[in-house]
Amino acid sequence: MRIDPAPADSTANLISPIISPSHLSPGAPLRLGILASGNGSNFEAVAEAIASGKLNAKIQVLIYNNPEAKVAVRAANWDVPAVLLNHRNFQSREDLDREIVHTLQQYQVEWVVMAGWMRIVTSVLIDAFPNQIINIHPSLLPSFKGVRAIEQALAAGVKIAGCTVHLVVPEVDSGLILLQAAVPVLADDTAETLHDRIQEQEHRILPQAIAIAARDRLR
Ligand code: GRF
């Protein structure tokens, strides 16, 4: 992989390497399954990176757990099969994860991307895809794990916030860090304005992290 120097005008790029599209993995597209619960802007970013040739991957299936989730509409627009697995219909987290694994296997998924998946996953899912599940979290881990990470960052008064793509392990938001991007916190930031700027960076580093996964698969 070639790591290009960061442009001088980008704070976020100080932390994340820029991966040149020409150095992304050759060969068969990485078969992705995406898990998402809500808006799906990260799903969209991955689909766009694939469509523009920046990411050699294919989204085999979207799994979502909330019938109202806008991500399902996005999947339809991209002709990606979408499967609703409503967590309310399952007795336990493990039961839900068993059905997720079954669905991912049906669609021949290699790597799983949690892109705004608002459920804690269990070893049922993690063991079925060892070191092949990534998550995007809106903080610079290991700071501010868990829910309301942006509110936690604002309450702590940090001056730099950001986002992290990491491997998923049983402990929440704790696996190996693949990429991070930093975002300055402005004096008048609200959780919403800060989240908007963090999301711009999420949309950049999530496809890059998947590209790293695709490249490493070839080793
Ligand atoms: C993102 O901010 C992500 O970090 C967090 O949930 C949000 C999902 O956003 N885990 P979207 O649904 O992809 O727009």
mmCIF file of C-alpha atoms and ligand atoms in Angstrom:
data_model
loop_
_atom_site.group_PDB
_atom_site.id
_atom_site.type_symbol
_atom_site.label_atom_id
_atom_site.label_comp_id
_atom_site.label_asym_id
_atom_site.label_seq_id
_atom_site.Cartn_x
_atom_site.Cartn_y
_atom_site.Cartn_z
ATOM 1 C CA MET A 1 0.000 0.000 0.000
ATOM 2 C CA ARG A 2 1.255 3.484 -0.799
ATOM 3 C CA ILE A 3 0.606 6.091 1.856
ATOM 4 C CA ASP A 4 0.435 9.546 0.334
ATOM 5 C CA PRO A 5 1.436 12.605 2.328
ATOM 6 C CA ALA A 6 -1.500 14.421 3.898
ATOM 7 C CA PRO A 7 -2.585 17.675 2.231
ATOM 8 C CA ALA A 8 -1.453 20.621 4.345
ATOM 9 C CA ASP A 9 -4.958 22.031 4.723
ATOM 10 C CA SER A 10 -6.614 18.994 6.255
ATOM 11 C CA THR A 11 -6.640 18.412 10.000
ATOM 12 C CA ALA A 12 -8.351 15.052 9.636
ATOM 13 C CA ASN A 13 -5.750 13.785 7.245
ATOM 14 C CA LEU A 14 -3.051 14.231 9.858
ATOM 15 C CA ILE A 15 -4.236 11.023 11.421
ATOM 16 C CA SER A 16 -5.599 8.903 8.580
ATOM 17 C CA PRO A 17 -3.459 7.772 5.690
ATOM 18 C CA ILE A 18 -4.778 8.512 2.228
ATOM 19 C CA ILE A 19 -4.959 5.342 0.191
ATOM 20 C CA SER A 20 -4.545 5.851 -3.486
ATOM 21 C CA PRO A 21 -7.296 4.123 -5.515
ATOM 22 C CA SER A 22 -4.699 2.758 -7.876
ATOM 23 C CA HIS A 23 -3.267 0.752 -5.014
ATOM 24 C CA LEU A 24 -6.460 -0.896 -3.887
ATOM 25 C CA SER A 25 -6.727 -4.647 -4.112
ATOM 26 C CA PRO A 26 -6.944 -6.304 -7.486
ATOM 27 C CA GLY A 27 -8.856 -9.553 -7.916
ATOM 28 C CA ALA A 28 -12.405 -10.493 -6.992
ATOM 29 C CA PRO A 29 -14.455 -7.865 -5.162
ATOM 30 C CA LEU A 30 -14.616 -8.306 -1.389
ATOM 31 C CA ARG A 31 -18.108 -9.613 -0.571
ATOM 32 C CA LEU A 32 -19.590 -7.357 2.104
ATOM 33 C CA GLY A 33 -22.557 -7.622 4.407
ATOM 34 C CA ILE A 34 -23.589 -4.342 5.998
ATOM 35 C CA LEU A 35 -25.476 -4.078 9.292
ATOM 36 C CA ALA A 36 -27.215 -0.752 9.881
ATOM 37 C CA SER A 37 -30.012 0.575 12.063
ATOM 38 C CA GLY A 38 -30.826 4.077 10.895
ATOM 39 C CA ASN A 39 -30.049 6.733 8.343
ATOM 40 C CA GLY A 40 -27.407 4.803 6.425
ATOM 41 C CA SER A 41 -25.146 7.610 5.275
ATOM 42 C CA ASN A 42 -22.175 5.296 5.849
ATOM 43 C CA PHE A 43 -23.871 2.600 3.774
ATOM 44 C CA GLU A 44 -24.219 5.221 1.052
ATOM 45 C CA ALA A 45 -20.545 6.176 1.322
ATOM 46 C CA VAL A 46 -19.488 2.556 0.848
ATOM 47 C CA ALA A 47 -21.843 2.094 -2.114
ATOM 48 C CA GLU A 48 -20.498 5.297 -3.705
ATOM 49 C CA ALA A 49 -16.874 4.269 -3.164
ATOM 50 C CA ILE A 50 -17.615 0.985 -4.925
ATOM 51 C CA ALA A 51 -19.502 2.659 -7.782
ATOM 52 C CA SER A 52 -16.708 5.154 -8.380
ATOM 53 C CA GLY A 53 -14.042 2.452 -8.497
ATOM 54 C CA LYS A 54 -12.321 3.511 -5.285
ATOM 55 C CA LEU A 55 -13.214 0.292 -3.508
ATOM 56 C CA ASN A 56 -13.054 -3.188 -4.958
ATOM 57 C CA ALA A 57 -16.019 -4.695 -3.126
ATOM 58 C CA LYS A 58 -19.652 -5.668 -3.556
ATOM 59 C CA ILE A 59 -22.425 -5.223 -1.011
ATOM 60 C CA GLN A 60 -24.094 -8.633 -1.006
ATOM 61 C CA VAL A 61 -26.771 -7.744 1.531
ATOM 62 C CA LEU A 62 -27.926 -5.086 3.969
ATOM 63 C CA ILE A 63 -29.319 -6.325 7.272
ATOM 64 C CA TYR A 64 -31.324 -3.777 9.252
ATOM 65 C CA ASN A 65 -33.252 -4.088 12.485
ATOM 66 C CA ASN A 66 -35.594 -1.120 12.445
ATOM 67 C CA PRO A 67 -38.530 -1.237 10.005
ATOM 68 C CA GLU A 68 -38.430 2.572 9.654
ATOM 69 C CA ALA A 69 -34.722 2.771 8.874
ATOM 70 C CA LYS A 70 -33.919 5.030 5.943
ATOM 71 C CA VAL A 71 -30.999 2.776 5.091
ATOM 72 C CA ALA A 72 -33.488 0.294 3.581
ATOM 73 C CA VAL A 73 -34.537 2.912 1.022
ATOM 74 C CA ARG A 74 -30.906 3.594 0.205
ATOM 75 C CA ALA A 75 -30.310 -0.139 -0.340
ATOM 76 C CA ALA A 76 -33.262 -0.305 -2.728
ATOM 77 C CA ASN A 77 -31.848 2.647 -4.690
ATOM 78 C CA TRP A 78 -28.570 0.781 -5.093
ATOM 79 C CA ASP A 79 -30.290 -2.550 -5.898
ATOM 80 C CA VAL A 80 -28.810 -4.141 -2.806
ATOM 81 C CA PRO A 81 -30.933 -6.885 -1.197
ATOM 82 C CA ALA A 82 -32.174 -5.751 2.211
ATOM 83 C CA VAL A 83 -33.230 -8.126 4.991
ATOM 84 C CA LEU A 84 -35.152 -6.845 8.009
ATOM 85 C CA LEU A 85 -34.291 -8.704 11.215
ATOM 86 C CA ASN A 86 -36.251 -6.844 13.854
ATOM 87 C CA HIS A 87 -34.554 -7.433 17.198
ATOM 88 C CA ARG A 88 -37.931 -7.188 18.926
ATOM 89 C CA ASN A 89 -38.873 -10.518 17.360
ATOM 90 C CA PHE A 90 -35.992 -12.403 18.980
ATOM 91 C CA GLN A 91 -35.785 -13.762 22.531
ATOM 92 C CA SER A 92 -32.112 -12.940 23.045
ATOM 93 C CA ARG A 93 -29.151 -11.179 21.455
ATOM 94 C CA GLU A 94 -27.754 -14.604 20.590
ATOM 95 C CA ASP A 95 -30.931 -15.618 18.750
ATOM 96 C CA LEU A 96 -30.785 -12.450 16.668
ATOM 97 C CA ASP A 97 -27.107 -12.998 15.927
ATOM 98 C CA ARG A 98 -27.744 -16.606 14.852
ATOM 99 C CA GLU A 99 -30.209 -15.334 12.266
ATOM 100 C CA ILE A 100 -27.763 -12.632 11.174
ATOM 101 C CA VAL A 101 -25.045 -15.251 10.656
ATOM 102 C CA HIS A 102 -27.447 -17.460 8.724
ATOM 103 C CA THR A 103 -28.408 -14.543 6.456
ATOM 104 C CA LEU A 104 -24.815 -13.431 5.904
ATOM 105 C CA GLN A 105 -23.862 -16.992 4.970
ATOM 106 C CA GLN A 106 -26.797 -17.272 2.581
ATOM 107 C CA TYR A 107 -25.479 -14.206 0.777
ATOM 108 C CA GLN A 108 -21.907 -15.539 0.830
ATOM 109 C CA VAL A 109 -20.564 -12.607 2.778
ATOM 110 C CA GLU A 110 -16.822 -12.501 3.561
ATOM 111 C CA TRP A 111 -16.558 -9.316 5.636
ATOM 112 C CA VAL A 112 -19.164 -7.681 7.826
ATOM 113 C CA VAL A 113 -19.412 -3.904 8.232
ATOM 114 C CA MET A 114 -21.319 -2.478 11.177
ATOM 115 C CA ALA A 115 -22.266 0.952 9.851
ATOM 116 C CA GLY A 116 -24.435 2.454 12.556
ATOM 117 C CA TRP A 117 -25.611 -0.920 13.948
ATOM 118 C CA MET A 118 -27.157 0.030 17.272
ATOM 119 C CA ARG A 119 -27.111 -3.447 18.827
ATOM 120 C CA ILE A 120 -24.450 -5.093 20.962
ATOM 121 C CA VAL A 121 -23.207 -8.164 19.111
ATOM 122 C CA THR A 122 -22.371 -11.486 20.755
ATOM 123 C CA SER A 123 -19.765 -14.175 20.226
ATOM 124 C CA VAL A 124 -22.294 -15.978 18.006
ATOM 125 C CA LEU A 125 -21.635 -13.393 15.293
ATOM 126 C CA ILE A 126 -18.011 -12.626 16.164
ATOM 127 C CA ASP A 127 -16.946 -16.295 16.116
ATOM 128 C CA ALA A 128 -18.618 -16.869 12.753
ATOM 129 C CA PHE A 129 -16.531 -14.088 11.148
ATOM 130 C CA PRO A 130 -13.277 -14.037 13.133
ATOM 131 C CA ASN A 131 -11.400 -10.755 12.607
ATOM 132 C CA GLN A 132 -13.704 -10.022 9.695
ATOM 133 C CA ILE A 133 -16.160 -7.618 11.291
ATOM 134 C CA ILE A 134 -15.491 -3.892 11.411
ATOM 135 C CA ASN A 135 -17.362 -1.109 13.143
ATOM 136 C CA ILE A 136 -17.380 2.661 12.798
ATOM 137 C CA HIS A 137 -17.599 4.637 16.027
ATOM 138 C CA PRO A 138 -17.919 8.435 16.362
ATOM 139 C CA SER A 139 -15.015 9.045 18.749
ATOM 140 C CA LEU A 140 -11.265 8.724 18.867
ATOM 141 C CA LEU A 141 -11.157 5.382 20.647
ATOM 142 C CA PRO A 142 -10.269 4.347 23.272
ATOM 143 C CA SER A 143 -11.950 7.542 24.463
ATOM 144 C CA PHE A 144 -15.740 7.698 24.709
ATOM 145 C CA LYS A 145 -16.845 4.123 24.092
ATOM 146 C CA GLY A 146 -20.488 3.131 23.970
ATOM 147 C CA VAL A 147 -23.583 5.205 23.332
ATOM 148 C CA ARG A 148 -23.722 9.007 22.935
ATOM 149 C CA ALA A 149 -20.010 9.230 22.205
ATOM 150 C CA ILE A 150 -20.285 12.755 20.823
ATOM 151 C CA GLU A 151 -22.176 14.011 23.857
ATOM 152 C CA GLN A 152 -19.508 12.358 26.036
ATOM 153 C CA ALA A 153 -16.774 14.194 24.118
ATOM 154 C CA LEU A 154 -18.530 17.549 24.466
ATOM 155 C CA ALA A 155 -19.133 16.994 28.181
ATOM 156 C CA ALA A 156 -15.454 16.179 28.670
ATOM 157 C CA GLY A 157 -14.476 19.439 26.970
ATOM 158 C CA VAL A 158 -12.040 17.871 24.509
ATOM 159 C CA LYS A 159 -10.779 20.091 21.702
ATOM 160 C CA ILE A 160 -10.271 17.261 19.211
ATOM 161 C CA ALA A 161 -12.972 14.682 18.481
ATOM 162 C CA GLY A 162 -13.193 12.239 15.599
ATOM 163 C CA CYS A 163 -14.077 8.756 14.461
ATOM 164 C CA THR A 164 -12.560 5.292 14.468
ATOM 165 C CA VAL A 165 -12.898 2.172 12.340
ATOM 166 C CA HIS A 166 -11.939 -0.910 14.321
ATOM 167 C CA LEU A 167 -12.245 -4.670 14.357
ATOM 168 C CA VAL A 168 -15.121 -5.979 16.456
ATOM 169 C CA VAL A 169 -14.373 -8.024 19.574
ATOM 170 C CA PRO A 170 -16.762 -9.034 22.375
ATOM 171 C CA GLU A 171 -15.894 -5.979 24.489
ATOM 172 C CA VAL A 172 -17.753 -2.974 23.053
ATOM 173 C CA ASP A 173 -15.695 -0.541 20.899
ATOM 174 C CA SER A 174 -12.422 -2.209 21.886
ATOM 175 C CA GLY A 175 -10.948 -4.133 18.930
ATOM 176 C CA LEU A 176 -7.865 -3.357 16.880
ATOM 177 C CA ILE A 177 -7.983 0.161 15.436
ATOM 178 C CA LEU A 178 -7.739 0.247 11.633
ATOM 179 C CA LEU A 179 -8.147 3.969 10.874
ATOM 180 C CA GLN A 180 -8.977 7.177 12.685
ATOM 181 C CA ALA A 181 -9.718 10.728 11.633
ATOM 182 C CA ALA A 182 -9.611 13.790 13.871
ATOM 183 C CA VAL A 183 -12.097 16.666 13.855
ATOM 184 C CA PRO A 184 -11.603 19.910 15.788
ATOM 185 C CA VAL A 185 -14.300 20.782 18.313
ATOM 186 C CA LEU A 186 -15.480 24.358 17.767
ATOM 187 C CA ALA A 187 -16.515 26.668 20.589
ATOM 188 C CA ASP A 188 -20.148 26.779 19.485
ATOM 189 C CA ASP A 189 -20.496 23.115 18.564
ATOM 190 C CA THR A 190 -23.624 21.219 19.471
ATOM 191 C CA ALA A 191 -23.809 17.428 19.325
ATOM 192 C CA GLU A 192 -25.502 17.828 15.960
ATOM 193 C CA THR A 193 -22.979 20.166 14.332
ATOM 194 C CA LEU A 194 -20.057 18.123 15.615
ATOM 195 C CA HIS A 195 -21.681 14.888 14.445
ATOM 196 C CA ASP A 196 -22.140 16.377 10.965
ATOM 197 C CA ARG A 197 -18.420 17.125 10.686
ATOM 198 C CA ILE A 198 -17.449 13.753 12.152
ATOM 199 C CA GLN A 199 -19.689 12.031 9.618
ATOM 200 C CA GLU A 200 -17.851 13.676 6.726
ATOM 201 C CA GLN A 201 -14.743 11.914 7.985
ATOM 202 C CA GLU A 202 -16.589 8.643 8.619
ATOM 203 C CA HIS A 203 -17.617 8.592 4.984
ATOM 204 C CA ARG A 204 -13.984 8.959 3.992
ATOM 205 C CA ILE A 205 -12.322 6.450 6.323
ATOM 206 C CA LEU A 206 -14.905 3.648 6.309
ATOM 207 C CA PRO A 207 -14.365 2.805 2.603
ATOM 208 C CA GLN A 208 -10.621 3.153 3.153
ATOM 209 C CA ALA A 209 -10.717 0.679 6.034
ATOM 210 C CA ILE A 210 -12.676 -1.786 3.920
ATOM 211 C CA ALA A 211 -10.040 -1.366 1.223
ATOM 212 C CA ILE A 212 -7.395 -2.290 3.761
ATOM 213 C CA ALA A 213 -9.413 -5.388 4.649
ATOM 214 C CA ALA A 214 -9.689 -6.310 0.990
ATOM 215 C CA ARG A 215 -5.972 -5.870 0.478
ATOM 216 C CA ASP A 216 -5.066 -7.920 3.543
ATOM 217 C CA ARG A 217 -7.350 -10.742 2.441
ATOM 218 C CA LEU A 218 -5.019 -11.273 -0.498
ATOM 219 C CA ARG A 219 -2.043 -12.019 1.730
HETATM 220 C C1 GRF B 1 -22.398 7.010 12.750
HETATM 221 O O1 GRF B 1 -22.090 8.258 13.293
HETATM 222 C C2 GRF B 1 -21.568 5.923 13.368
HETATM 223 O O2 GRF B 1 -20.336 6.355 13.846
HETATM 224 C C3 GRF B 1 -22.418 5.480 14.527
HETATM 225 O O3 GRF B 1 -23.741 5.576 14.054
HETATM 226 C C4 GRF B 1 -23.816 6.584 13.049
HETATM 227 C C5 GRF B 1 -24.500 5.995 11.850
HETATM 228 O O4 GRF B 1 -24.766 6.961 10.874
HETATM 229 N N1 GRF B 1 -22.036 4.143 14.951
HETATM 230 P P1 GRF B 1 -25.436 6.555 9.487
HETATM 231 O O5 GRF B 1 -26.670 5.742 9.781
HETATM 232 O O6 GRF B 1 -24.431 5.766 8.700
HETATM 233 O O7 GRF B 1 -25.762 7.848 8.822
#
